[in-house]
Amino acid sequence: MPTPVATPMRRESPVVPVQETQAPCCVPSHGQESLLAGEAEALAARFKALADPNRLRILSIVSSSPDAETCVCDLSEPLNLGQPTVSHHLKIMVEAGLLTREKRGVWAYYSLVPGALDSLAATLSPKASR
Amino acid sequence: MPTPVATPMRRESPVVPVQETQAPCCVPSHGQESLLAGEAEALAARFKALADPNRLRILSIVSSSPDAETCVCDLSEPLNLGQPTVSHHLKIMVEAGLLTREKRGVWAYYSLVPGALDSLAATLSPKASR
DNA sequence: ACGGGAGATTGACAATCATCGATATATGCA
DNA sequence: TGCATATATCGATGATTGTCAATCTCCCGT
């Protein structure tokens, strides 16, 4: 990410005293960043795992499954997706910490990581997390 | 989206009686889709708006602003992004229903849509929404 | 009317992503 | 041992996305 050498349009502090026309605007009163770049990146990675309709449907199917676990072959057909694609989506969600994989025999069973969705939800509306 | 004419690997019902080796697996007992394709698409669109670190930081800055509203020029500098890029991100979030835009004079002030984040959070963990 | 500045829009480009077909790995059964 | 099957991985491809420079539009003060 090349640092833009000169951001074209930012005024430092007004040399000419602000004319008091309306709100002064653009007084960046944030002493500190509210969300650091690193945290933002990590959070965005988890939301990215949710930012696909087929992955949301997978989550929905997994969580509404009788034992809250599903194997790949249960997903391929209702989603109308090929098996490699389903495997790919599942891997993304496992890496995002949303699902866990348990292999039993030839089959791989996926289930929700307890609390993962809740902690994400708490990030969105802290007061709702109780 | 071309309908795959034949999904390669799905077994209908086992012609040979299941040998009772382990779990039967692959008994898609979902009579109905838990999350319809349309809803999934709409939900994913909103999560897509959250799936970028710079947009998350924008949300954070806007919500921690004194009056919970911010103008574009307040964002460009702390994010180290050009003005067109910030405008672009803001537009995406307005279209996702997360922010509202109010133009006052030459400036455009953005603020959180009340309840938008909470309703998204409720989608993630319904029981936590109170 | 004019000029300046805030913000939106456009076009381009590199990077990432979703999907697929083909192939590889591994497990259970005969 | 050898075969059939469930899942993972690989390589390729078309679509989407984040970013920027350049330009456009609109509002305001002179």
Coordinates of N, CA, C and O (backbone and C1' of nucleotides) in Angstrom, one line a residue, chain A residues 40-52 55 120 124, chain B residues 43-57 59 89 92-93 96 98 117 120, chain C residues 16-18, chain D residues 17-19:
Chain A
A40 N -9.4 -3.2 12.6 CA -10.4 -3.1 11.5 C -10.1 -4.2 10.5 O -11.1 -4.9 10.0
E41 N -8.9 -4.5 10.2 CA -8.5 -5.6 9.3 C -9.1 -6.9 9.8 O -9.7 -7.7 9.0
A42 N -8.8 -7.2 11.0 CA -9.3 -8.5 11.6 C -10.8 -8.6 11.6 O -11.3 -9.7 11.2
L43 N -11.5 -7.5 12.0 CA -12.9 -7.6 12.0 C -13.5 -7.8 10.6 O -14.4 -8.5 10.3
A44 N -12.9 -7.0 9.6 CA -13.3 -7.1 8.2 C -13.2 -8.5 7.7 O -14.0 -9.0 6.9
A45 N -12.1 -9.2 8.1 CA -11.9 -10.5 7.6 C -13.1 -11.4 8.1 O -13.5 -12.3 7.3
R46 N -13.6 -11.2 9.3 CA -14.7 -12.1 9.7 C -16.0 -11.7 9.0 O -16.8 -12.6 8.7
F47 N -16.2 -10.4 8.8 CA -17.4 -10.0 8.0 C -17.3 -10.5 6.6 O -18.3 -10.8 6.0
K48 N -16.1 -10.6 6.1 CA -16.0 -11.1 4.7 C -16.5 -12.5 4.6 O -17.0 -12.9 3.6
A49 N -16.3 -13.2 5.6 CA -16.7 -14.6 5.6 C -18.3 -14.7 5.6 O -18.9 -15.7 5.2
L50 N -18.9 -13.6 6.0 CA -20.4 -13.6 6.0 C -20.9 -12.9 4.8 O -22.1 -12.9 4.5
A51 N -20.0 -12.3 4.0 CA -20.5 -11.5 2.9 C -20.7 -12.3 1.6 O -20.4 -11.8 0.5
D52 N -21.3 -13.4 1.7 CA -21.6 -14.2 0.5 C -22.9 -15.0 0.8 O -23.0 -15.6 1.8
R55 N -22.6 -18.7 1.6 CA -22.1 -19.0 2.9 C -23.1 -18.7 4.0 O -23.2 -19.5 5.0
L120 N -19.4 -11.6 17.2 CA -19.5 -10.7 16.0 C -20.7 -9.7 16.2 O -20.5 -8.5 15.9
L124 N -21.1 -5.3 16.6 CA -22.0 -4.4 15.9 C -22.8 -3.5 16.8 O -23.0 -2.3 16.6
Chain B
L43 N -29.1 -10.2 2.7 CA -28.3 -10.1 3.9 C -26.8 -10.0 3.6 O -26.1 -9.2 4.1
A44 N -26.4 -10.8 2.6 CA -25.0 -10.7 2.2 C -24.6 -9.4 1.7 O -23.5 -8.9 1.9
A45 N -25.5 -8.7 1.0 CA -25.2 -7.4 0.5 C -24.9 -6.4 1.7 O -24.0 -5.6 1.6
R46 N -25.6 -6.6 2.8 CA -25.3 -5.7 3.9 C -24.0 -6.1 4.6 O -23.3 -5.2 5.1
F47 N -23.7 -7.3 4.7 CA -22.5 -7.7 5.3 C -21.3 -7.3 4.4 O -20.2 -7.0 4.9
K48 N -21.5 -7.3 3.1 CA -20.5 -6.9 2.2 C -20.1 -5.4 2.5 O -18.9 -5.1 2.4
A49 N -21.1 -4.6 2.9 CA -20.7 -3.2 3.2 C -19.9 -3.2 4.5 O -19.2 -2.2 4.7
L50 N -19.9 -4.2 5.3 CA -19.0 -4.2 6.5 C -17.7 -4.9 6.3 O -16.8 -4.9 7.1
A51 N -17.5 -5.5 5.1 CA -16.4 -6.4 4.9 C -15.2 -5.7 4.3 O -14.5 -6.2 3.5
D52 N -15.0 -4.5 4.8 CA -13.8 -3.8 4.4 C -13.2 -3.0 5.6 O -14.0 -2.2 6.2
P53 N -12.0 -3.1 5.8 CA -11.4 -2.4 7.0 C -11.6 -0.9 7.0 O -12.0 -0.4 8.1
N54 N -11.5 -0.3 5.9 CA -11.7 1.2 5.9 C -13.1 1.6 6.1 O -13.4 2.6 6.7
R55 N -14.0 0.8 5.6 CA -15.4 1.1 5.9 C -15.7 0.9 7.4 O -16.5 1.7 8.0
L56 N -15.2 -0.1 8.0 CA -15.4 -0.3 9.5 C -14.8 0.9 10.2 O -15.4 1.4 11.2
R57 N -13.7 1.4 9.8 CA -13.1 2.5 10.5 C -13.9 3.8 10.3 O -14.1 4.6 11.2
L59 N -17.2 3.8 9.9 CA -18.3 3.6 10.9 C -17.9 4.0 12.3 O -18.6 4.6 13.0
H89 N -16.7 4.7 -0.6 CA -17.1 3.9 0.6 C -18.3 4.4 1.2 O -19.2 3.6 1.6
I92 N -21.4 3.3 -0.7 CA -21.7 1.9 -0.5 C -22.5 1.7 0.8 O -23.5 1.0 0.8
M93 N -22.0 2.4 1.8 CA -22.7 2.3 3.1 C -24.1 2.9 3.1 O -25.0 2.5 3.8
A96 N -26.3 0.6 1.5 CA -26.6 -0.6 2.3 C -27.5 -0.3 3.5 O -27.8 -1.1 4.3
L98 N -26.8 1.7 6.0 CA -26.1 1.9 7.3 C -25.9 3.3 7.6 O -25.8 3.7 8.8
L117 N -27.4 -1.1 12.5 CA -26.4 -2.1 13.0 C -27.0 -3.1 13.9 O -26.7 -4.3 13.9
L120 N -28.8 -5.8 12.1 CA -27.9 -6.7 11.5 C -27.4 -7.7 12.6 O -27.2 -8.9 12.4
Chain C
dT16 P -4.4 -9.4 -3.4 O5' -5.9 -9.9 -3.2 C5' -6.9 -8.9 -2.8 C4' -8.3 -9.5 -3.2 C3' -8.5 -10.9 -2.7 O3' -9.6 -10.9 -1.9 C1' -9.3 -10.5 -4.9
dC17 P -10.1 -12.3 -1.2 O5' -11.3 -12.7 -2.2 C5' -12.3 -11.8 -2.6 C4' -13.4 -12.4 -3.5 C3' -13.7 -13.8 -3.1 O3' -15.1 -14.0 -3.1 C1' -13.1 -13.8 -5.4
dA18 P -15.8 -15.2 -2.3 O5' -16.8 -15.9 -3.3 C5' -17.4 -15.0 -4.3 C4' -17.9 -15.9 -5.4 C3' -18.4 -17.3 -5.1 O3' -19.5 -17.6 -5.8 C1' -16.6 -17.4 -6.7
Chain D
dT17 P -18.9 -6.2 -5.8 O5' -17.4 -5.8 -5.5 C5' -16.6 -6.7 -4.8 C4' -15.2 -6.1 -4.5 C3' -15.3 -4.6 -4.0 O3' -14.5 -4.4 -2.9 C1' -13.8 -4.8 -5.8
dG18 P -14.7 -3.2 -1.9 O5' -13.3 -2.5 -1.9 C5' -12.1 -3.2 -1.6 C4' -10.9 -2.4 -1.9 C3' -10.9 -1.0 -1.5 O3' -9.6 -0.6 -1.0 C1' -10.6 -1.1 -3.9
dT19 P -9.4 0.8 -0.3 O5' -8.7 1.7 -1.4 C5' -7.5 1.3 -1.9 C4' -7.1 2.0 -3.2 C3' -7.3 3.5 -3.2 O3' -6.1 4.1 -2.8 C1' -8.0 2.6 -5.3

